[in-house]
Structures are given as C-alpha cells and as structure tokens.
C-alpha positions as YAML, in Angstrom:
chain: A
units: angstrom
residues:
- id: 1
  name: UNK
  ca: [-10.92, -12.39, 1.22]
- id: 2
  name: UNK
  ca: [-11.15, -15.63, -0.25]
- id: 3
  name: UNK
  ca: [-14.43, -16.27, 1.12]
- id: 4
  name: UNK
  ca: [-15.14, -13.38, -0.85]
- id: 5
  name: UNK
  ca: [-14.18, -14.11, -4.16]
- id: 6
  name: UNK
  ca: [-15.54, -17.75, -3.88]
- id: 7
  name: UNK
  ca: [-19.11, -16.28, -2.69]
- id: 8
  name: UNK
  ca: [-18.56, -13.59, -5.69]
- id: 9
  name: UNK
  ca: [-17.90, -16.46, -8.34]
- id: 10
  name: UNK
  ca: [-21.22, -18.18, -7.33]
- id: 11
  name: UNK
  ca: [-22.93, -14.95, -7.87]
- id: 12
  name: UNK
  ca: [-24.19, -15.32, -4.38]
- id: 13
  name: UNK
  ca: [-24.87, -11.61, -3.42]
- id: 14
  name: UNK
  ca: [-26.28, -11.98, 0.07]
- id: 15
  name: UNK
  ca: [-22.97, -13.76, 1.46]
- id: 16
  name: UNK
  ca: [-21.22, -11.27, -0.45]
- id: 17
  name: UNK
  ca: [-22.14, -8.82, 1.45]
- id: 18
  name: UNK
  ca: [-22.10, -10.21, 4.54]
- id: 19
  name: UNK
  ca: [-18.47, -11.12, 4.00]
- id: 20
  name: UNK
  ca: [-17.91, -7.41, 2.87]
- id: 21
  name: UNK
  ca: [-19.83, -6.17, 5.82]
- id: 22
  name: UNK
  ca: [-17.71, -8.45, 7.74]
- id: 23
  name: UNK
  ca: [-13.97, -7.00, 5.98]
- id: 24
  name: UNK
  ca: [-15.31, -3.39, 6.23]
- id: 25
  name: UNK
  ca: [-15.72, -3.86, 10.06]
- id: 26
  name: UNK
  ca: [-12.02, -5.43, 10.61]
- id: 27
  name: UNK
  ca: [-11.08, -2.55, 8.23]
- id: 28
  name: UNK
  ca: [-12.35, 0.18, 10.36]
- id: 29
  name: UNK
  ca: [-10.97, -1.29, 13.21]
- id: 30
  name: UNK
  ca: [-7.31, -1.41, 11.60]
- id: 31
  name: UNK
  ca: [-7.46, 1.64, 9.47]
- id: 32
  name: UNK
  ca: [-9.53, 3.91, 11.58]
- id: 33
  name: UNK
  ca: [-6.50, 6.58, 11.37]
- id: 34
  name: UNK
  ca: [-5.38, 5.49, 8.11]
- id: 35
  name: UNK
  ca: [-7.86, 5.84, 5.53]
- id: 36
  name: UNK
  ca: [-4.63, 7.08, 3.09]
- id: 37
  name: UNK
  ca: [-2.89, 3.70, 3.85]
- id: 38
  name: UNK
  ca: [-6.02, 1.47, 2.73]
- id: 39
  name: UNK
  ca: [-6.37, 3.71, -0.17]
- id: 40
  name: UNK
  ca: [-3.26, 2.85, -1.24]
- id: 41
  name: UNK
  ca: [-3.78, -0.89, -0.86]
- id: 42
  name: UNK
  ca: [-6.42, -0.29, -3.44]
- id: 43
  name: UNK
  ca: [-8.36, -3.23, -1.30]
- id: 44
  name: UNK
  ca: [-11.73, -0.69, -1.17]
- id: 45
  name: UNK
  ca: [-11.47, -0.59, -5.31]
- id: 46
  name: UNK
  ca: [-10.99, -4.30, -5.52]
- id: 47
  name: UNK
  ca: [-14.13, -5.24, -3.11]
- id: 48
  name: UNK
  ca: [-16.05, -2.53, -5.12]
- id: 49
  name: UNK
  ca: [-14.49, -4.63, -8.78]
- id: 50
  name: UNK
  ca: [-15.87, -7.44, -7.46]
- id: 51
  name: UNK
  ca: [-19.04, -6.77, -6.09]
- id: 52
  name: UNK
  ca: [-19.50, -4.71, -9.24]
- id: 53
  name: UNK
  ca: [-18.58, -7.78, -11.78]
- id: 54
  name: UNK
  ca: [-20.33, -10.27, -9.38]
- id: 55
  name: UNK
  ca: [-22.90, -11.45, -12.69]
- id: 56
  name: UNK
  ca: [-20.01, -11.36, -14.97]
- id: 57
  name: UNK
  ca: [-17.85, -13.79, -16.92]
- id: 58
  name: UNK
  ca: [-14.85, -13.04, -14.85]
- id: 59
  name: UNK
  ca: [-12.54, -15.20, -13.46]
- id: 60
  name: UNK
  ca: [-12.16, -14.25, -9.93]
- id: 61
  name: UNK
  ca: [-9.25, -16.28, -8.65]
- id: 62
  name: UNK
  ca: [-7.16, -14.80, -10.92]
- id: 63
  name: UNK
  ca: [-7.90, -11.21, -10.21]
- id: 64
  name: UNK
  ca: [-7.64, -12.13, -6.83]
- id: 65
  name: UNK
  ca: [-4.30, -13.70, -6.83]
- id: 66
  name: UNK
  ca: [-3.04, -10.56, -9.15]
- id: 67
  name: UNK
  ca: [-4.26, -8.34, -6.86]
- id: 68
  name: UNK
  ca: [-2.24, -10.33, -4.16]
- id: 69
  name: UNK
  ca: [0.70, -10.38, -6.28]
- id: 70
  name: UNK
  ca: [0.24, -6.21, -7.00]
- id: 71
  name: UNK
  ca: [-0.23, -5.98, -2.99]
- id: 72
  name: UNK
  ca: [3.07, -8.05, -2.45]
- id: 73
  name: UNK
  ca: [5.20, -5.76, -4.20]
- id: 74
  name: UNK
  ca: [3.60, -2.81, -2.57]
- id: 75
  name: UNK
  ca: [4.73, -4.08, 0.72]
- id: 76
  name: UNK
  ca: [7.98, -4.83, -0.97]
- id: 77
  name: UNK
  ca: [8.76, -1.05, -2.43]
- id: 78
  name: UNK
  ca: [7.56, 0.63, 0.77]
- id: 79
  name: UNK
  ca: [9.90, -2.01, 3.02]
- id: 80
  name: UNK
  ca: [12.55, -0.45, 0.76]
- id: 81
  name: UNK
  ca: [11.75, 2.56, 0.87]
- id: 82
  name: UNK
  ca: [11.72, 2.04, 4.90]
- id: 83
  name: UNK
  ca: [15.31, 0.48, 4.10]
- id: 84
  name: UNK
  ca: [16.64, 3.82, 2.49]
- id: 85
  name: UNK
  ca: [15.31, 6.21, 5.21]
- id: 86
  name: UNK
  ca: [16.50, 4.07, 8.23]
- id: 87
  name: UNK
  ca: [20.33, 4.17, 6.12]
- id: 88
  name: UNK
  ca: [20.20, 7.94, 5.35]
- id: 89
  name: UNK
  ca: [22.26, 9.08, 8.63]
- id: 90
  name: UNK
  ca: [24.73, 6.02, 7.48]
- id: 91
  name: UNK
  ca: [24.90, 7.77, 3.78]
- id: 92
  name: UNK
  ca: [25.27, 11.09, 5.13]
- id: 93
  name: UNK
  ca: [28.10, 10.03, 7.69]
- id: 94
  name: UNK
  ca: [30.18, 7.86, 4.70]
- id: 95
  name: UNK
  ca: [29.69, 10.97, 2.55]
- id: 96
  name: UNK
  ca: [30.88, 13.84, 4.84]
- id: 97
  name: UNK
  ca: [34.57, 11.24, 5.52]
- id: 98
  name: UNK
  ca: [34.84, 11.52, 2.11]
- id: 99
  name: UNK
  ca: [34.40, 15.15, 1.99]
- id: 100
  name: UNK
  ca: [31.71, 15.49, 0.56]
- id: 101
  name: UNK
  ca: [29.61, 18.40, 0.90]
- id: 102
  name: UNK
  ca: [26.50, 17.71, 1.67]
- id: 103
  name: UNK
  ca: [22.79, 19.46, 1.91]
- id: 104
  name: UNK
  ca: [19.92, 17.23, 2.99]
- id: 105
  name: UNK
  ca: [16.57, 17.78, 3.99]
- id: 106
  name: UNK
  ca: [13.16, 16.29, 4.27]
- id: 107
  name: UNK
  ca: [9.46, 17.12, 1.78]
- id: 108
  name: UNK
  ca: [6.93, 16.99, 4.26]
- id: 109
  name: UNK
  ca: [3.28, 16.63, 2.93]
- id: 110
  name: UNK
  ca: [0.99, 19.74, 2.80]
- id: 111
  name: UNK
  ca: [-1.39, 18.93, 5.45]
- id: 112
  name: UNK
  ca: [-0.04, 15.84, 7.20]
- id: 113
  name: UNK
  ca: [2.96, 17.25, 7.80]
- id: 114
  name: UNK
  ca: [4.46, 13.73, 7.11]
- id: 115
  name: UNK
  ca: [7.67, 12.86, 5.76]
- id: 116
  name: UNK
  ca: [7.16, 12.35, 1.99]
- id: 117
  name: UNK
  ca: [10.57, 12.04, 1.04]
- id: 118
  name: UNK
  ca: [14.10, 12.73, 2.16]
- id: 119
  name: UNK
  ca: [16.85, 14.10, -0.06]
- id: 120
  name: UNK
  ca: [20.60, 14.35, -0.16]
- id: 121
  name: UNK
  ca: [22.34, 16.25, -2.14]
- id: 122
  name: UNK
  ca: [26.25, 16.73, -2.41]
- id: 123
  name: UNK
  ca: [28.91, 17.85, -4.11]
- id: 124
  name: UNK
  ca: [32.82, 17.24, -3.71]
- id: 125
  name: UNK
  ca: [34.29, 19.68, -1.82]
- id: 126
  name: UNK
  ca: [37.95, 21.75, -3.96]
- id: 127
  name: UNK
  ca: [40.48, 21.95, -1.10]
...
C-alpha cells in the first residue's frame, strides 16, 4: 500500500496500476467470499481516492496514514464487538443467579442469514 501512495504522489500512473493490479489480485485471493468484509474496510474506495486524485495537490501520506488510523479502530470496534458475543452466555448465566428474567435472542441478516446482533433483555423477577 505504501508503494502505492508513493507511486501515486509522483503522479506515476503506470506503476500505479501495476501496484493496484498487484493489491486487487492478493485481494481476490483473501476476500474471494467476502466481498461485504472488504467493503467495509473501505480499502476499494481509498485505491479508487487515490487513483482518482493521482494529478492533484493532495498529500498522500497523510490520507494514507488516516485511513490506517480509521482501519485501526475498525479492527478495534469489531474485536469488541467479538468480546461482547463470546461473554453473552457469561451475562446471561450472572443474570439468571440473580433472578433475573431474561429473554435473549439473535437478528440474523435478511439473506446471509448471519448473526447481526444479539440481544438480552431482562427484567427482575417479583417473588
């Protein structure tokens, strides 16, 4: 990627997209089942930013190290977010010993059928 944005900055087009050529292989070759996943690395929109500006008065380091930075705490919700779901049978179990009454369930998404979210949902229980 850096090769990138250094062959972008000299407005040299041909390495550009040789080096894009290059990414877009390793990409298919990594993503070939997840095309939502590199989507939502926004990677494709920041190749396609730079090969768009590459004539411009841009500086390119620095949109490349914010897009690092933007990509970093991507990785950093969705670990999180990994965190939570991994801990939901622990929340459920330390909610039902305090009797708690609980209802939980799981949004699946409409044509992947994966797991979009998970919720709990409780309430405390008048014995």
């Amino acid at each position: 990627m850096i090769r990138l944005v250094k062959s972008v900055r000299s407005s040299n087009l041909l390495l550009s997209k040789q080096i894009v050529e290059e990414i877009e292989a390793k990409v298919i070759t990594h993503f070939k089942y997840e095309q939502e996943a590199l989507k939502g690395t926004n990677l494709p929109a920041f190749i396609e930013f730079l090969l768009q500006n590459i004539h411009g008065n841009l500086d390119f380091e620095e949109a490349y190290r914010l897009f690092m930075e933007e990509l970093d705490l991507l990785i950093k919700r969705l670990s999180e977010l990994v965190a939570a779901a991994k801990n939901t049978k622990n929340i459920l179990e330390q909610l039902k010993a305090l009797s708690i009454e609980v209802e939980d369930g799981q949004l699946l998404g409409y044509e992947s059928c994966n797991i979009l979210a998970t919720y709990i949902h409780g309430s405390k229980c008048n014995s």
